[in-house]
Amino acid sequence: TYLDYKHKKFKVFSKTADAVCLDEDELKKIYELDLSEKLHLDRVRDLFIVGAYTGLRFIDFSQIRPENISGGFITIKTIKTNQNVVIPLHSFVKEIFLKYERILPKISNQNFNYHIKEICKLAGINDKIVVTSDRGGRRKDTVVEKHTLISAHTARRSFITVLFTKNFPAAYLMV
């Protein structure tokens, strides 16, 4: 019932997102972090690692079932692009699937994004990052710790960035 957005004077101010990614050393810190005393964080960390080593979006890695895993590969049809993808099973991901008897834990994207920040903080991912925002047409730079910017999509960005640094062909990553 609120239709003000249709008015010709209604303006939308866009802002570019400050996207971050993690390098292999940071991913390894997260993977090796002892969270045995905090099982809810342990599950989130494991899901993040699955995302970071498959390159799948949250909605896709959340849907992996045992029948998607065969012969050292994950085969899944992605939700967004409706494409079938075949992904080699990284050793970290294989260990995580074995840990959960091939059925990954379920968590909402919102809870995932909340907890992954805490996990990254515990892993010591606290480099200073400059975040630029626009308020009232004025640019403002703010320095924040890197862990505060981490989300589910960071796993995908990290996967892609790590492969780019290894000269992996971009065409294979565009699904």
Coordinates of N, CA and C in Angstrom, one line a residue:
T1 N 0.8 -1.2 0.0 CA 0.0 0.0 0.0 C 0.9 1.3 0.0
Y2 N 2.1 1.1 0.3 CA 3.0 2.3 0.3 C 3.6 2.5 -1.1
L3 N 3.2 3.5 -1.8 CA 3.5 3.7 -3.2 C 4.3 4.9 -3.5
D4 N 4.9 5.5 -2.5 CA 5.8 6.7 -2.8 C 6.9 6.4 -3.7
Y5 N 7.4 5.2 -3.8 CA 8.5 4.8 -4.7 C 8.2 5.0 -6.1
K6 N 6.9 5.1 -6.5 CA 6.5 5.3 -7.9 C 6.5 6.8 -8.3
H7 N 6.6 7.7 -7.3 CA 6.6 9.1 -7.6 C 7.8 9.5 -8.3
K8 N 7.7 10.4 -9.3 CA 8.8 10.8 -10.2 C 9.9 11.5 -9.4
K9 N 9.7 12.0 -8.2 CA 10.7 12.7 -7.4 C 11.4 11.7 -6.5
F10 N 10.9 10.5 -6.4 CA 11.6 9.5 -5.6 C 12.9 9.1 -6.1
K11 N 14.0 9.1 -5.3 CA 15.3 8.9 -5.7 C 15.9 7.7 -4.9
V12 N 16.7 6.9 -5.6 CA 17.4 5.8 -5.0 C 18.9 6.1 -5.1
F13 N 19.5 6.2 -3.9 CA 20.9 6.4 -3.9 C 21.7 5.1 -3.8
S14 N 22.5 4.8 -4.8 CA 23.2 3.6 -4.8 C 24.5 3.7 -4.1
K15 N 25.0 2.6 -3.6 CA 26.3 2.5 -2.9 C 27.0 1.2 -3.3
T16 N 28.2 1.3 -3.6 CA 29.0 0.1 -4.0 C 29.3 -0.6 -2.7
A17 N 29.3 -1.9 -2.7 CA 29.6 -2.7 -1.5 C 31.1 -2.8 -1.4
D18 N 31.5 -2.9 -0.1 CA 32.9 -3.1 0.1 C 33.1 -4.6 0.3
A19 N 33.5 -5.2 -0.9 CA 33.6 -6.7 -0.9 C 35.0 -7.1 -0.4
V20 N 35.1 -8.1 0.4 CA 36.4 -8.6 0.9 C 36.5 -10.1 0.5
C21 N 37.7 -10.6 0.5 CA 37.9 -12.0 0.3 C 39.0 -12.5 1.2
L22 N 39.1 -13.7 1.4 CA 40.1 -14.3 2.3 C 41.2 -15.0 1.4
D23 N 42.4 -15.0 1.8 CA 43.4 -15.8 1.1 C 43.5 -17.2 1.7
E24 N 44.4 -18.0 1.1 CA 44.5 -19.4 1.5 C 45.0 -19.5 3.0
D25 N 45.9 -18.6 3.4 CA 46.3 -18.7 4.8 C 45.2 -18.4 5.8
E26 N 44.3 -17.4 5.4 CA 43.2 -17.1 6.3 C 42.2 -18.2 6.3
L27 N 41.9 -18.8 5.2 CA 41.0 -19.9 5.1 C 41.5 -21.1 6.0
K28 N 42.9 -21.3 5.9 CA 43.4 -22.4 6.7 C 43.3 -22.1 8.2
K29 N 43.5 -20.8 8.6 CA 43.3 -20.4 10.0 C 41.9 -20.7 10.5
I30 N 40.9 -20.4 9.6 CA 39.5 -20.7 10.0 C 39.3 -22.2 10.1
Y31 N 39.8 -23.0 9.1 CA 39.7 -24.4 9.1 C 40.3 -25.1 10.4
E32 N 41.5 -24.6 10.8 CA 42.2 -25.2 11.9 C 41.8 -24.7 13.2
L33 N 40.9 -23.7 13.3 CA 40.4 -23.1 14.5 C 39.7 -24.2 15.4
D34 N 40.1 -24.3 16.6 CA 39.5 -25.3 17.5 C 38.2 -24.7 18.1
L35 N 37.1 -25.2 17.6 CA 35.8 -24.8 18.1 C 35.0 -25.9 18.8
S36 N 35.7 -26.9 19.3 CA 35.1 -28.0 19.9 C 34.2 -27.6 21.1
E37 N 34.5 -26.5 21.8 CA 33.7 -26.0 22.9 C 32.5 -25.2 22.5
K38 N 32.5 -24.9 21.2 CA 31.4 -24.0 20.7 C 30.8 -24.7 19.4
L39 N 30.0 -25.7 19.6 CA 29.5 -26.5 18.5 C 28.7 -25.7 17.4
H40 N 28.0 -24.7 17.9 CA 27.2 -23.9 16.9 C 28.2 -23.2 16.0
L41 N 29.3 -22.7 16.5 CA 30.3 -22.1 15.7 C 31.1 -23.1 14.8
D42 N 31.3 -24.2 15.3 CA 32.0 -25.3 14.6 C 31.2 -25.6 13.3
R43 N 29.9 -25.7 13.4 CA 29.0 -26.1 12.3 C 29.1 -24.9 11.2
V44 N 29.0 -23.7 11.7 CA 29.1 -22.5 10.8 C 30.4 -22.5 10.0
R45 N 31.5 -22.7 10.8 CA 32.8 -22.7 10.2 C 32.9 -23.8 9.1
D46 N 32.4 -25.0 9.4 CA 32.5 -26.1 8.5 C 31.7 -25.7 7.2
L47 N 30.5 -25.1 7.3 CA 29.8 -24.7 6.2 C 30.5 -23.6 5.4
F48 N 31.2 -22.7 6.1 CA 31.9 -21.7 5.4 C 33.1 -22.3 4.6
I49 N 33.8 -23.3 5.1 CA 34.8 -23.9 4.5 C 34.3 -24.7 3.2
V50 N 33.2 -25.3 3.3 CA 32.6 -25.9 2.2 C 32.3 -24.9 1.1
G51 N 31.8 -23.8 1.4 CA 31.6 -22.7 0.5 C 32.9 -22.2 -0.2
A52 N 33.9 -22.0 0.7 CA 35.2 -21.5 0.2 C 35.9 -22.4 -0.7
Y53 N 35.7 -23.7 -0.5 CA 36.4 -24.7 -1.4 C 35.6 -25.4 -2.4
T54 N 34.3 -24.9 -2.6 CA 33.5 -25.3 -3.7 C 33.2 -24.2 -4.6
G55 N 33.1 -23.0 -4.0 CA 32.7 -21.8 -4.8 C 31.2 -21.6 -5.0
L56 N 30.5 -22.5 -4.3 CA 29.0 -22.5 -4.4 C 28.5 -21.3 -3.6
R57 N 27.3 -20.8 -4.0 CA 26.6 -19.8 -3.2 C 26.0 -20.5 -2.0
F58 N 25.6 -19.7 -1.0 CA 25.1 -20.3 0.2 C 23.9 -21.2 -0.1
I59 N 23.0 -20.7 -0.9 CA 21.8 -21.5 -1.2 C 22.1 -22.8 -1.8
D60 N 23.2 -22.9 -2.6 CA 23.6 -24.1 -3.2 C 24.4 -25.1 -2.3
F61 N 25.3 -24.6 -1.5 CA 26.1 -25.5 -0.6 C 25.2 -26.0 0.5
S62 N 24.1 -25.2 0.8 CA 23.2 -25.6 1.9 C 22.3 -26.8 1.4
Q63 N 22.2 -27.0 0.1 CA 21.4 -28.0 -0.5 C 22.1 -29.3 -0.8
I64 N 23.4 -29.4 -0.6 CA 24.2 -30.6 -0.9 C 23.7 -31.8 -0.1
R65 N 23.4 -32.8 -0.8 CA 22.9 -34.1 -0.2 C 23.9 -35.2 -0.5
P66 N 23.8 -36.3 0.2 CA 24.8 -37.4 -0.1 C 24.8 -37.8 -1.5
E67 N 23.7 -37.8 -2.2 CA 23.6 -38.2 -3.6 C 24.4 -37.3 -4.6
N68 N 24.7 -36.1 -4.1 CA 25.5 -35.1 -4.9 C 27.0 -35.4 -4.9
I69 N 27.4 -36.3 -4.0 CA 28.8 -36.6 -3.8 C 29.1 -38.0 -4.4
S70 N 30.0 -38.1 -5.3 CA 30.4 -39.4 -5.9 C 31.7 -39.3 -6.6
G71 N 32.5 -40.3 -6.4 CA 33.8 -40.4 -7.1 C 34.7 -39.2 -6.9
G72 N 34.7 -38.6 -5.7 CA 35.6 -37.5 -5.5 C 35.1 -36.2 -6.1
F73 N 33.9 -36.1 -6.4 CA 33.3 -34.9 -7.0 C 31.9 -34.6 -6.4
I74 N 31.6 -33.3 -6.4 CA 30.2 -32.8 -6.0 C 29.6 -32.4 -7.3
T75 N 28.4 -33.0 -7.6 CA 27.6 -32.7 -8.8 C 26.3 -32.1 -8.3
I76 N 26.0 -30.9 -8.7 CA 24.8 -30.2 -8.3 C 24.3 -29.2 -9.3
K77 N 23.0 -29.1 -9.4 CA 22.4 -28.0 -10.2 C 22.2 -26.8 -9.4
T78 N 22.8 -25.7 -9.8 CA 22.8 -24.5 -9.0 C 21.4 -23.8 -9.1
I79 N 21.0 -23.2 -8.1 CA 19.6 -22.6 -8.0 C 19.6 -21.3 -8.9
K80 N 20.5 -20.4 -8.8 CA 20.4 -19.1 -9.5 C 20.5 -19.3 -11.0
T81 N 21.5 -20.1 -11.4 CA 21.8 -20.2 -12.9 C 21.2 -21.5 -13.5
N82 N 20.7 -22.4 -12.7 CA 20.1 -23.6 -13.2 C 21.1 -24.4 -14.0
Q83 N 22.3 -24.3 -13.7 CA 23.4 -25.0 -14.4 C 23.9 -26.2 -13.5
N84 N 24.2 -27.3 -14.2 CA 24.9 -28.4 -13.6 C 26.3 -28.1 -13.4
V85 N 26.9 -28.3 -12.2 CA 28.3 -28.1 -12.0 C 28.9 -29.3 -11.4
V86 N 30.2 -29.6 -11.7 CA 30.9 -30.7 -11.2 C 32.1 -30.1 -10.5
I87 N 32.3 -30.3 -9.2 CA 33.4 -29.7 -8.5 C 34.2 -30.7 -7.8
P88 N 35.5 -30.7 -8.0 CA 36.4 -31.6 -7.3 C 36.3 -31.5 -5.8
L89 N 36.3 -32.6 -5.1 CA 36.1 -32.6 -3.6 C 37.5 -32.3 -3.0
H90 N 37.6 -31.1 -2.5 CA 38.9 -30.7 -1.7 C 39.0 -31.6 -0.5
S91 N 40.2 -31.8 0.0 CA 40.4 -32.7 1.2 C 39.7 -32.1 2.4
F92 N 39.7 -30.8 2.6 CA 39.0 -30.2 3.7 C 37.5 -30.5 3.6
V93 N 36.9 -30.3 2.5 CA 35.5 -30.5 2.3 C 35.1 -32.0 2.5
K94 N 36.0 -32.9 2.0 CA 35.8 -34.3 2.2 C 35.8 -34.7 3.7
E95 N 36.7 -34.1 4.5 CA 36.7 -34.3 5.9 C 35.4 -33.8 6.6
I96 N 34.9 -32.7 6.1 CA 33.7 -32.1 6.7 C 32.5 -33.0 6.4
F97 N 32.4 -33.5 5.2 CA 31.3 -34.4 4.8 C 31.4 -35.7 5.6
L98 N 32.6 -36.2 5.8 CA 32.7 -37.4 6.7 C 32.3 -37.1 8.1
K99 N 32.7 -36.0 8.6 CA 32.4 -35.6 10.0 C 30.9 -35.6 10.2
Y100 N 30.1 -35.1 9.2 CA 28.6 -35.1 9.4 C 27.9 -36.2 8.7
E101 N 28.7 -37.3 8.4 CA 28.1 -38.5 7.7 C 27.4 -38.1 6.4
R102 N 28.0 -37.2 5.7 CA 27.6 -36.7 4.4 C 26.3 -35.9 4.4
I103 N 25.8 -35.5 5.5 CA 24.6 -34.6 5.6 C 25.0 -33.3 6.4
L104 N 25.2 -32.2 5.6 CA 25.7 -31.0 6.3 C 24.6 -30.4 7.2
P105 N 25.1 -29.7 8.3 CA 24.1 -29.1 9.2 C 23.3 -28.0 8.5
K106 N 22.1 -27.7 9.0 CA 21.3 -26.7 8.4 C 21.4 -25.4 9.3
I107 N 21.4 -24.3 8.7 CA 21.4 -23.0 9.4 C 20.9 -21.9 8.4
S108 N 20.2 -20.9 9.0 CA 19.7 -19.9 8.1 C 20.9 -19.0 7.7
N109 N 20.7 -18.3 6.5 CA 21.7 -17.4 6.0 C 22.0 -16.3 7.0
Q110 N 21.0 -15.8 7.7 CA 21.1 -14.7 8.6 C 22.0 -15.1 9.8
N111 N 21.7 -16.3 10.4 CA 22.5 -16.8 11.5 C 23.9 -17.1 11.1
F112 N 24.0 -17.6 9.9 CA 25.4 -17.9 9.3 C 26.2 -16.7 9.3
N113 N 25.6 -15.6 8.7 CA 26.4 -14.4 8.5 C 26.7 -13.7 9.9
Y114 N 25.8 -13.9 10.9 CA 26.1 -13.4 12.2 C 27.3 -14.1 12.8
H115 N 27.3 -15.4 12.8 CA 28.3 -16.2 13.5 C 29.7 -16.3 12.7
I116 N 29.7 -16.2 11.4 CA 30.9 -16.3 10.7 C 31.8 -15.1 11.1
K117 N 31.3 -14.0 11.4 CA 32.1 -12.8 11.8 C 32.8 -13.1 13.1
E118 N 32.1 -13.8 14.1 CA 32.7 -14.1 15.3 C 33.8 -15.2 15.1
I119 N 33.6 -16.1 14.2 CA 34.6 -17.2 13.9 C 35.9 -16.5 13.3
C120 N 35.7 -15.6 12.4 CA 36.8 -15.0 11.8 C 37.6 -14.1 12.8
K121 N 36.9 -13.5 13.7 CA 37.6 -12.8 14.8 C 38.4 -13.7 15.7
L122 N 37.8 -14.8 16.0 CA 38.6 -15.8 16.8 C 39.8 -16.4 16.1
A123 N 39.7 -16.4 14.7 CA 40.8 -16.9 13.9 C 41.9 -15.8 13.7
G124 N 41.6 -14.6 14.2 CA 42.6 -13.5 14.1 C 42.6 -12.8 12.8
I125 N 41.5 -12.8 12.1 CA 41.3 -12.1 10.8 C 40.9 -10.7 11.2
N126 N 41.8 -9.9 11.5 CA 41.5 -8.5 12.0 C 42.3 -7.4 11.3
D127 N 42.7 -7.7 10.1 CA 43.3 -6.6 9.3 C 42.4 -5.4 9.3
K128 N 43.0 -4.2 9.2 CA 42.2 -3.0 9.1 C 41.8 -2.8 7.6
I129 N 40.5 -2.5 7.4 CA 40.0 -2.3 6.0 C 39.3 -0.9 6.0
V130 N 39.5 -0.2 5.0 CA 38.8 1.1 4.8 C 37.5 0.9 4.1
V131 N 36.4 1.3 4.7 CA 35.0 1.1 4.1 C 34.5 2.5 3.7
T132 N 34.1 2.7 2.5 CA 33.6 4.0 2.0 C 32.1 3.9 2.0
S133 N 31.5 5.0 2.5 CA 30.0 5.1 2.5 C 29.6 6.5 2.1
D134 N 28.4 6.6 1.5 CA 27.9 7.9 1.2 C 26.7 8.2 2.1
R135 N 26.7 9.3 2.7 CA 25.6 9.8 3.5 C 25.2 11.2 3.2
G136 N 24.0 11.4 2.7 CA 23.6 12.7 2.3 C 24.5 13.3 1.2
G137 N 25.0 12.4 0.3 CA 25.8 12.9 -0.8 C 27.3 13.1 -0.4
R138 N 27.6 12.8 0.9 CA 29.0 13.0 1.3 C 29.7 11.7 1.5
R139 N 30.9 11.6 1.0 CA 31.7 10.4 1.2 C 32.3 10.3 2.6
K140 N 32.3 9.1 3.2 CA 32.9 9.0 4.5 C 33.7 7.7 4.5
D141 N 34.9 7.7 4.9 CA 35.8 6.6 5.0 C 35.8 6.2 6.5
T142 N 35.6 4.9 6.7 CA 35.7 4.3 8.1 C 36.6 3.1 8.1
V143 N 37.4 3.0 9.1 CA 38.3 1.9 9.2 C 37.6 0.8 10.1
V144 N 37.5 -0.4 9.6 CA 36.9 -1.5 10.4 C 37.9 -2.7 10.3
E145 N 37.6 -3.6 11.2 CA 38.4 -4.9 11.2 C 37.8 -5.8 10.1
K146 N 38.6 -6.5 9.4 CA 38.2 -7.4 8.3 C 37.1 -8.3 8.7
H147 N 37.2 -8.9 9.9 CA 36.2 -9.9 10.3 C 34.7 -9.4 10.3
T148 N 34.6 -8.1 10.5 CA 33.2 -7.5 10.5 C 32.6 -7.5 9.1
L149 N 33.4 -7.7 8.1 CA 32.8 -7.6 6.7 C 32.6 -9.0 6.1
I150 N 32.9 -10.0 6.9 CA 32.8 -11.4 6.3 C 31.4 -11.9 6.3
S151 N 30.9 -12.5 5.3 CA 29.6 -13.1 5.1 C 29.7 -14.4 4.3
A152 N 28.5 -15.0 4.1 CA 28.5 -16.2 3.4 C 29.1 -16.0 2.0
H153 N 28.8 -14.9 1.4 CA 29.3 -14.7 0.0 C 30.8 -14.5 0.0
T154 N 31.4 -14.2 1.1 CA 32.9 -14.1 1.1 C 33.5 -15.4 0.8
A155 N 32.9 -16.5 1.1 CA 33.4 -17.8 0.8 C 33.5 -18.0 -0.7
R156 N 32.5 -17.6 -1.4 CA 32.5 -17.7 -2.9 C 33.6 -16.7 -3.5
R157 N 33.6 -15.5 -3.0 CA 34.6 -14.6 -3.5 C 36.0 -15.1 -3.2
S158 N 36.3 -15.7 -2.1 CA 37.6 -16.2 -1.7 C 38.0 -17.3 -2.6
F159 N 37.0 -18.2 -2.9 CA 37.3 -19.3 -3.8 C 37.7 -18.8 -5.2
I160 N 37.0 -17.9 -5.7 CA 37.3 -17.3 -7.0 C 38.7 -16.6 -7.0
T161 N 38.9 -15.8 -6.0 CA 40.2 -15.1 -5.9 C 41.4 -16.0 -5.8
V162 N 41.3 -17.0 -5.0 CA 42.4 -18.0 -4.8 C 42.6 -18.7 -6.2
L163 N 41.6 -19.1 -6.9 CA 41.8 -19.7 -8.2 C 42.4 -18.7 -9.2
F164 N 41.9 -17.5 -9.2 CA 42.5 -16.5 -10.1 C 44.0 -16.3 -9.9
T165 N 44.4 -16.3 -8.6 CA 45.8 -16.1 -8.3 C 46.7 -17.3 -8.8
K166 N 46.0 -18.4 -9.0 CA 46.7 -19.6 -9.5 C 46.5 -19.8 -11.0
N167 N 46.0 -18.7 -11.7 CA 45.9 -18.7 -13.2 C 44.9 -19.7 -13.7
F168 N 43.8 -20.0 -12.9 CA 42.8 -20.9 -13.3 C 41.9 -20.1 -14.3
P169 N 41.5 -20.8 -15.4 CA 40.7 -20.1 -16.5 C 39.4 -19.5 -15.9
A170 N 39.2 -18.2 -16.2 CA 38.0 -17.5 -15.7 C 36.7 -18.2 -16.2
A171 N 36.7 -18.7 -17.4 CA 35.5 -19.3 -18.0 C 34.9 -20.4 -17.2
Y172 N 35.8 -21.1 -16.5 CA 35.3 -22.2 -15.6 C 34.6 -21.7 -14.3
L173 N 34.9 -20.5 -14.0 CA 34.4 -19.9 -12.7 C 33.1 -19.2 -12.9
M174 N 32.6 -19.0 -14.1 CA 31.5 -18.1 -14.4 C 30.2 -18.8 -14.4
V175 N 30.0 -19.7 -13.5 CA 28.7 -20.4 -13.5 C 28.0 -20.0 -12.2

